[in-house]
Amino acid sequence: MFEPNEVLKTLTGRGLVSAEGCASVRVRYRIVVERRGNDVVAYGNLHGSCANLRPIWLEPDAELRLANGRRLNISLTDLVGDTAEFESTGPVGPL
């Protein structure tokens, strides 16, 4: 039987996104934390400078540091203008 995904929470705020070899970028974020079967995943949008986000978009692994200091391993999956889409790449702990 198909069970729908369960949205656990949605977070918004300001943070920093960084990747190895790239300067950190200040962003506004919107994160959706969702349960998919036995897994918890996160995905959402980042809003920041396109010129500064582009080098991070080209890297496979990045990290988003939230306003509360927590960190989330992510990968930027799309970049259009000043908006990037991302999804989590590792375990999603308490945010």
CSV table of N, CA, C and O in Angstrom, one decimal:
chain,number,residue,atom,x,y,z
A,1,MET,N,0.8,-1.2,0.0
A,1,MET,CA,0.0,0.0,0.0
A,1,MET,C,0.9,1.2,0.0
A,1,MET,O,1.9,1.3,0.7
A,2,PHE,N,0.5,2.2,-0.8
A,2,PHE,CA,1.3,3.5,-0.9
A,2,PHE,C,1.0,4.4,0.3
A,2,PHE,O,-0.2,4.6,0.6
A,3,GLU,N,2.0,4.9,0.9
A,3,GLU,CA,1.8,5.8,2.0
A,3,GLU,C,2.4,7.2,1.5
A,3,GLU,O,3.5,7.2,1.1
A,4,PRO,N,1.7,8.2,1.7
A,4,PRO,CA,2.2,9.5,1.2
A,4,PRO,C,3.3,10.0,2.1
A,4,PRO,O,3.5,9.6,3.3
A,5,ASN,N,4.1,10.9,1.6
A,5,ASN,CA,5.2,11.5,2.3
A,5,ASN,C,4.6,12.4,3.4
A,5,ASN,O,3.5,13.0,3.2
A,6,GLU,N,5.3,12.5,4.5
A,6,GLU,CA,4.8,13.2,5.7
A,6,GLU,C,5.7,14.4,5.9
A,6,GLU,O,6.9,14.2,6.2
A,7,VAL,N,5.2,15.6,5.7
A,7,VAL,CA,6.0,16.8,6.0
A,7,VAL,C,6.0,17.0,7.5
A,7,VAL,O,5.0,17.1,8.2
A,8,LEU,N,7.3,17.0,8.0
A,8,LEU,CA,7.5,17.1,9.5
A,8,LEU,C,7.5,18.6,9.9
A,8,LEU,O,7.0,18.9,11.0
A,9,LYS,N,8.2,19.4,9.1
A,9,LYS,CA,8.3,20.8,9.5
A,9,LYS,C,8.9,21.6,8.3
A,9,LYS,O,9.5,21.0,7.4
A,10,THR,N,8.6,22.9,8.3
A,10,THR,CA,9.2,23.8,7.3
A,10,THR,C,9.9,24.9,8.1
A,10,THR,O,9.4,25.4,9.0
A,11,LEU,N,11.1,25.1,7.7
A,11,LEU,CA,12.0,26.1,8.3
A,11,LEU,C,12.3,27.3,7.4
A,11,LEU,O,12.6,27.0,6.2
A,12,THR,N,12.4,28.5,7.9
A,12,THR,CA,12.9,29.6,7.1
A,12,THR,C,13.8,30.4,8.0
A,12,THR,O,13.8,30.4,9.2
A,13,GLY,N,14.8,31.1,7.3
A,13,GLY,CA,15.7,31.9,8.0
A,13,GLY,C,16.9,32.3,7.2
A,13,GLY,O,16.8,32.2,5.9
A,14,ARG,N,17.9,32.8,7.8
A,14,ARG,CA,19.1,33.3,7.1
A,14,ARG,C,20.3,32.4,7.6
A,14,ARG,O,20.3,32.0,8.8
A,15,GLY,N,21.1,32.1,6.7
A,15,GLY,CA,22.3,31.2,7.0
A,15,GLY,C,23.4,31.4,6.0
A,15,GLY,O,23.4,32.4,5.3
A,16,LEU,N,24.3,30.4,6.1
A,16,LEU,CA,25.5,30.5,5.2
A,16,LEU,C,25.6,29.1,4.5
A,16,LEU,O,25.4,28.1,5.1
A,17,VAL,N,25.9,29.2,3.2
A,17,VAL,CA,26.1,27.9,2.5
A,17,VAL,C,27.6,28.0,2.0
A,17,VAL,O,28.1,29.0,1.6
A,18,SER,N,28.2,26.8,2.1
A,18,SER,CA,29.7,26.8,1.7
A,18,SER,C,30.0,25.4,1.1
A,18,SER,O,29.2,24.5,1.2
A,19,ALA,N,31.1,25.4,0.3
A,19,ALA,CA,31.6,24.2,-0.3
A,19,ALA,C,33.1,24.3,-0.3
A,19,ALA,O,33.6,25.4,-0.3
A,20,GLU,N,33.7,23.1,-0.4
A,20,GLU,CA,35.2,23.1,-0.4
A,20,GLU,C,35.7,23.9,-1.5
A,20,GLU,O,35.3,23.8,-2.7
A,21,GLY,N,36.7,24.8,-1.2
A,21,GLY,CA,37.3,25.7,-2.2
A,21,GLY,C,36.5,26.9,-2.7
A,21,GLY,O,36.9,27.6,-3.6
A,22,CYS,N,35.3,27.1,-2.0
A,22,CYS,CA,34.4,28.2,-2.4
A,22,CYS,C,34.2,29.1,-1.2
A,22,CYS,O,34.2,28.6,-0.1
A,23,ALA,N,34.0,30.4,-1.5
A,23,ALA,CA,33.7,31.3,-0.4
A,23,ALA,C,32.3,31.0,0.1
A,23,ALA,O,31.4,30.6,-0.6
A,24,SER,N,32.1,31.3,1.4
A,24,SER,CA,30.7,31.1,2.0
A,24,SER,C,29.8,32.2,1.4
A,24,SER,O,30.3,33.3,1.2
A,25,VAL,N,28.5,31.9,1.3
A,25,VAL,CA,27.6,32.8,0.8
A,25,VAL,C,26.4,32.9,1.8
A,25,VAL,O,25.9,31.9,2.2
A,26,ARG,N,26.1,34.2,2.1
A,26,ARG,CA,24.9,34.4,2.9
A,26,ARG,C,23.7,34.2,2.1
A,26,ARG,O,23.6,34.7,1.0
A,27,VAL,N,22.7,33.5,2.7
A,27,VAL,CA,21.5,33.2,2.0
A,27,VAL,C,20.3,33.3,2.9
A,27,VAL,O,20.4,33.2,4.1
A,28,ARG,N,19.1,33.4,2.3
A,28,ARG,CA,17.8,33.1,3.0
A,28,ARG,C,17.4,31.7,2.5
A,28,ARG,O,17.6,31.4,1.4
A,29,TYR,N,16.9,30.9,3.5
A,29,TYR,CA,16.5,29.6,3.1
A,29,TYR,C,15.1,29.3,3.5
A,29,TYR,O,14.5,29.9,4.4
A,30,ARG,N,14.6,28.3,2.8
A,30,ARG,CA,13.3,27.7,3.1
A,30,ARG,C,13.5,26.2,3.0
A,30,ARG,O,13.9,25.7,1.9
A,31,ILE,N,13.4,25.5,4.1
A,31,ILE,CA,13.7,24.0,4.1
A,31,ILE,C,12.4,23.3,4.5
A,31,ILE,O,11.7,23.6,5.4
A,32,VAL,N,12.1,22.2,3.7
A,32,VAL,CA,11.0,21.3,4.0
A,32,VAL,C,11.7,20.0,4.5
A,32,VAL,O,12.5,19.4,3.8
A,33,VAL,N,11.3,19.6,5.7
A,33,VAL,CA,11.8,18.3,6.3
A,33,VAL,C,10.6,17.3,6.1
A,33,VAL,O,9.5,17.6,6.6
A,34,GLU,N,10.9,16.2,5.5
A,34,GLU,CA,9.9,15.3,5.2
A,34,GLU,C,10.3,13.8,5.5
A,34,GLU,O,11.5,13.5,5.3
A,35,ARG,N,9.3,13.0,5.9
A,35,ARG,CA,9.6,11.6,6.1
A,35,ARG,C,9.2,10.9,4.9
A,35,ARG,O,8.0,11.1,4.4
A,36,ARG,N,10.1,10.1,4.3
A,36,ARG,CA,9.8,9.2,3.2
A,36,ARG,C,10.1,7.8,3.6
A,36,ARG,O,11.2,7.4,3.6
A,37,GLY,N,9.0,7.1,3.9
A,37,GLY,CA,9.2,5.7,4.4
A,37,GLY,C,9.9,5.8,5.7
A,37,GLY,O,9.5,6.4,6.6
A,38,ASN,N,11.1,5.1,5.8
A,38,ASN,CA,11.9,5.1,7.0
A,38,ASN,C,12.9,6.3,7.1
A,38,ASN,O,13.6,6.4,8.1
A,39,ASP,N,13.0,7.0,6.0
A,39,ASP,CA,14.1,8.1,5.9
A,39,ASP,C,13.5,9.5,6.2
A,39,ASP,O,12.3,9.7,5.9
A,40,VAL,N,14.3,10.4,6.7
A,40,VAL,CA,14.0,11.8,6.8
A,40,VAL,C,14.9,12.5,5.8
A,40,VAL,O,16.1,12.4,5.9
A,41,VAL,N,14.3,13.3,5.0
A,41,VAL,CA,15.0,14.1,4.0
A,41,VAL,C,14.6,15.5,4.1
A,41,VAL,O,13.6,15.9,4.7
A,42,ALA,N,15.5,16.4,3.5
A,42,ALA,CA,15.2,17.8,3.5
A,42,ALA,C,15.5,18.3,2.1
A,42,ALA,O,16.4,17.8,1.4
A,43,TYR,N,14.7,19.3,1.7
A,43,TYR,CA,14.9,20.0,0.4
A,43,TYR,C,14.4,21.4,0.5
A,43,TYR,O,13.6,21.7,1.5
A,44,GLY,N,14.7,22.2,-0.4
A,44,GLY,CA,14.2,23.6,-0.4
A,44,GLY,C,14.9,24.5,-1.3
A,44,GLY,O,15.5,24.1,-2.3
A,45,ASN,N,14.8,25.8,-1.0
A,45,ASN,CA,15.3,26.9,-1.8
A,45,ASN,C,16.3,27.7,-1.0
A,45,ASN,O,16.1,27.9,0.2
A,46,LEU,N,17.3,28.3,-1.7
A,46,LEU,CA,18.2,29.3,-1.1
A,46,LEU,C,18.1,30.5,-2.0
A,46,LEU,O,18.0,30.4,-3.2
A,47,HIS,N,18.1,31.7,-1.4
A,47,HIS,CA,18.1,32.9,-2.1
A,47,HIS,C,19.3,33.7,-1.7
A,47,HIS,O,19.6,34.0,-0.6
A,48,GLY,N,20.2,34.0,-2.7
A,48,GLY,CA,21.4,34.7,-2.5
A,48,GLY,C,21.9,35.3,-3.8
A,48,GLY,O,21.2,35.2,-4.9
A,49,SER,N,23.1,35.7,-3.9
A,49,SER,CA,23.7,36.3,-5.1
A,49,SER,C,24.0,35.1,-6.1
A,49,SER,O,24.7,34.2,-5.7
A,50,CYS,N,23.5,35.2,-7.3
A,50,CYS,CA,23.8,34.2,-8.3
A,50,CYS,C,25.3,34.1,-8.6
A,50,CYS,O,25.8,32.9,-8.6
A,51,ALA,N,26.0,35.2,-8.6
A,51,ALA,CA,27.4,35.1,-8.9
A,51,ALA,C,28.1,34.3,-7.8
A,51,ALA,O,29.1,33.6,-8.0
A,52,ASN,N,27.7,34.5,-6.5
A,52,ASN,CA,28.3,33.8,-5.4
A,52,ASN,C,27.9,32.4,-5.3
A,52,ASN,O,28.6,31.5,-4.8
A,53,LEU,N,26.6,32.1,-5.6
A,53,LEU,CA,26.1,30.7,-5.5
A,53,LEU,C,26.6,29.8,-6.6
A,53,LEU,O,26.7,28.6,-6.4
A,54,ARG,N,26.9,30.4,-7.8
A,54,ARG,CA,27.3,29.5,-8.9
A,54,ARG,C,28.5,28.6,-8.6
A,54,ARG,O,28.4,27.4,-9.0
A,55,PRO,N,29.6,29.1,-8.0
A,55,PRO,CA,30.7,28.1,-7.7
A,55,PRO,C,30.3,27.0,-6.8
A,55,PRO,O,30.8,25.8,-7.0
A,56,ILE,N,29.4,27.2,-5.9
A,56,ILE,CA,28.9,26.2,-5.0
A,56,ILE,C,28.0,25.2,-5.7
A,56,ILE,O,28.1,24.0,-5.5
A,57,TRP,N,27.2,25.7,-6.7
A,57,TRP,CA,26.3,24.9,-7.5
A,57,TRP,C,27.2,23.9,-8.3
A,57,TRP,O,26.7,22.8,-8.6
A,58,LEU,N,28.4,24.3,-8.7
A,58,LEU,CA,29.2,23.4,-9.5
A,58,LEU,C,29.9,22.3,-8.7
A,58,LEU,O,30.4,21.4,-9.3
A,59,GLU,N,29.9,22.4,-7.4
A,59,GLU,CA,30.5,21.4,-6.5
A,59,GLU,C,29.4,20.4,-6.1
A,59,GLU,O,28.2,20.8,-5.9
A,60,PRO,N,29.7,19.1,-6.0
A,60,PRO,CA,28.7,18.1,-5.7
A,60,PRO,C,28.3,18.2,-4.2
A,60,PRO,O,27.1,17.8,-3.9
A,61,ASP,N,29.1,18.6,-3.3
A,61,ASP,CA,28.8,18.6,-1.9
A,61,ASP,C,28.9,20.0,-1.3
A,61,ASP,O,29.9,20.7,-1.6
A,62,ALA,N,27.9,20.4,-0.5
A,62,ALA,CA,27.9,21.7,0.2
A,62,ALA,C,27.4,21.5,1.6
A,62,ALA,O,26.8,20.5,1.9
A,63,GLU,N,27.4,22.6,2.3
A,63,GLU,CA,26.9,22.6,3.7
A,63,GLU,C,26.1,23.9,3.9
A,63,GLU,O,26.6,24.9,3.6
A,64,LEU,N,25.0,23.7,4.5
A,64,LEU,CA,24.1,24.9,4.9
A,64,LEU,C,24.2,25.0,6.4
A,64,LEU,O,23.8,24.1,7.1
A,65,ARG,N,24.6,26.1,6.9
A,65,ARG,CA,24.6,26.4,8.3
A,65,ARG,C,23.4,27.3,8.6
A,65,ARG,O,23.2,28.4,8.0
A,66,LEU,N,22.5,26.8,9.4
A,66,LEU,CA,21.2,27.5,9.7
A,66,LEU,C,21.4,28.6,10.8
A,66,LEU,O,22.5,28.6,11.4
A,67,ALA,N,20.4,29.4,10.9
A,67,ALA,CA,20.5,30.5,11.9
A,67,ALA,C,20.7,30.0,13.3
A,67,ALA,O,21.4,30.7,14.1
A,68,ASN,N,20.3,28.8,13.6
A,68,ASN,CA,20.4,28.3,15.0
A,68,ASN,C,21.8,27.5,15.2
A,68,ASN,O,22.0,26.9,16.2
A,69,GLY,N,22.6,27.6,14.1
A,69,GLY,CA,24.0,27.0,14.2
A,69,GLY,C,24.0,25.5,13.7
A,69,GLY,O,25.1,25.0,13.5
A,70,ARG,N,22.9,24.9,13.5
A,70,ARG,CA,22.9,23.5,13.0
A,70,ARG,C,23.4,23.5,11.6
A,70,ARG,O,23.3,24.5,10.9
A,71,ARG,N,23.9,22.3,11.2
A,71,ARG,CA,24.4,22.2,9.8
A,71,ARG,C,23.7,21.1,9.1
A,71,ARG,O,23.3,20.1,9.7
A,72,LEU,N,23.6,21.3,7.8
A,72,LEU,CA,22.9,20.3,6.9
A,72,LEU,C,23.7,20.1,5.7
A,72,LEU,O,24.1,21.0,5.0
A,73,ASN,N,24.1,18.8,5.4
A,73,ASN,CA,24.8,18.5,4.1
A,73,ASN,C,23.8,18.5,3.0
A,73,ASN,O,22.8,17.9,3.0
A,74,ILE,N,24.2,19.3,1.9
A,74,ILE,CA,23.2,19.5,0.8
A,74,ILE,C,24.0,19.4,-0.5
A,74,ILE,O,25.2,19.5,-0.5
A,75,SER,N,23.2,19.3,-1.6
A,75,SER,CA,23.7,19.5,-2.9
A,75,SER,C,22.8,20.4,-3.7
A,75,SER,O,21.5,20.2,-3.6
A,76,LEU,N,23.3,21.4,-4.3
A,76,LEU,CA,22.5,22.4,-5.1
A,76,LEU,C,22.1,21.7,-6.4
A,76,LEU,O,23.0,21.2,-7.1
A,77,THR,N,20.8,21.5,-6.6
A,77,THR,CA,20.4,20.8,-7.8
A,77,THR,C,20.0,21.7,-9.0
A,77,THR,O,19.9,21.2,-10.1
A,78,ASP,N,19.7,23.0,-8.7
A,78,ASP,CA,19.4,23.9,-9.8
A,78,ASP,C,19.7,25.3,-9.3
A,78,ASP,O,19.7,25.6,-8.1
A,79,LEU,N,20.0,26.2,-10.3
A,79,LEU,CA,20.3,27.6,-10.0
A,79,LEU,C,19.7,28.4,-11.1
A,79,LEU,O,20.1,28.3,-12.3
A,80,VAL,N,18.7,29.2,-10.8
A,80,VAL,CA,18.1,30.1,-11.7
A,80,VAL,C,18.1,31.5,-11.1
A,80,VAL,O,17.4,31.7,-10.1
A,81,GLY,N,18.9,32.4,-11.7
A,81,GLY,CA,19.0,33.7,-11.1
A,81,GLY,C,19.6,33.7,-9.7
A,81,GLY,O,20.6,33.0,-9.5
A,82,ASP,N,18.9,34.3,-8.8
A,82,ASP,CA,19.4,34.3,-7.4
A,82,ASP,C,18.8,33.2,-6.5
A,82,ASP,O,18.9,33.3,-5.3
A,83,THR,N,18.1,32.3,-7.1
A,83,THR,CA,17.4,31.2,-6.4
A,83,THR,C,18.0,29.8,-6.7
A,83,THR,O,18.1,29.5,-7.9
A,84,ALA,N,18.5,29.1,-5.7
A,84,ALA,CA,19.0,27.8,-5.9
A,84,ALA,C,18.1,26.8,-5.2
A,84,ALA,O,17.5,27.1,-4.2
A,85,GLU,N,17.9,25.6,-5.8
A,85,GLU,CA,17.2,24.5,-5.2
A,85,GLU,C,18.2,23.5,-4.7
A,85,GLU,O,19.3,23.4,-5.2
A,86,PHE,N,17.9,22.9,-3.6
A,86,PHE,CA,18.8,21.9,-3.0
A,86,PHE,C,18.1,20.7,-2.4
A,86,PHE,O,16.9,20.8,-2.2
A,87,GLU,N,18.8,19.7,-2.1
A,87,GLU,CA,18.3,18.5,-1.4
A,87,GLU,C,19.4,18.0,-0.4
A,87,GLU,O,20.6,18.2,-0.7
A,88,SER,N,19.0,17.4,0.6
A,88,SER,CA,20.0,16.9,1.6
A,88,SER,C,20.7,15.7,1.0
A,88,SER,O,20.2,15.0,0.2
A,89,THR,N,22.0,15.5,1.4
A,89,THR,CA,22.8,14.4,0.9
A,89,THR,C,23.2,13.5,2.0
A,89,THR,O,23.8,12.5,1.8
A,90,GLY,N,22.9,13.8,3.2
A,90,GLY,CA,23.2,12.9,4.4
A,90,GLY,C,22.1,12.8,5.3
A,90,GLY,O,21.0,13.3,5.1
A,91,PRO,N,22.4,12.2,6.5
A,91,PRO,CA,21.3,12.1,7.5
A,91,PRO,C,20.8,13.5,7.9
A,91,PRO,O,21.6,14.4,8.1
A,92,VAL,N,19.5,13.6,8.1
A,92,VAL,CA,18.9,14.8,8.6
A,92,VAL,C,18.6,14.7,10.1
A,92,VAL,O,17.7,13.9,10.4
A,93,GLY,N,19.4,15.3,10.9
A,93,GLY,CA,19.2,15.2,12.3
A,93,GLY,C,18.2,16.3,12.8
A,93,GLY,O,17.5,16.9,11.9
A,94,PRO,N,18.1,16.5,14.1
A,94,PRO,CA,17.2,17.5,14.5
A,94,PRO,C,17.6,18.9,14.0
A,94,PRO,O,18.8,19.3,14.1
A,95,LEU,N,16.7,19.6,13.4
A,95,LEU,CA,16.9,21.0,12.9
A,95,LEU,C,16.1,21.9,13.8
A,95,LEU,O,16.1,23.0,13.8
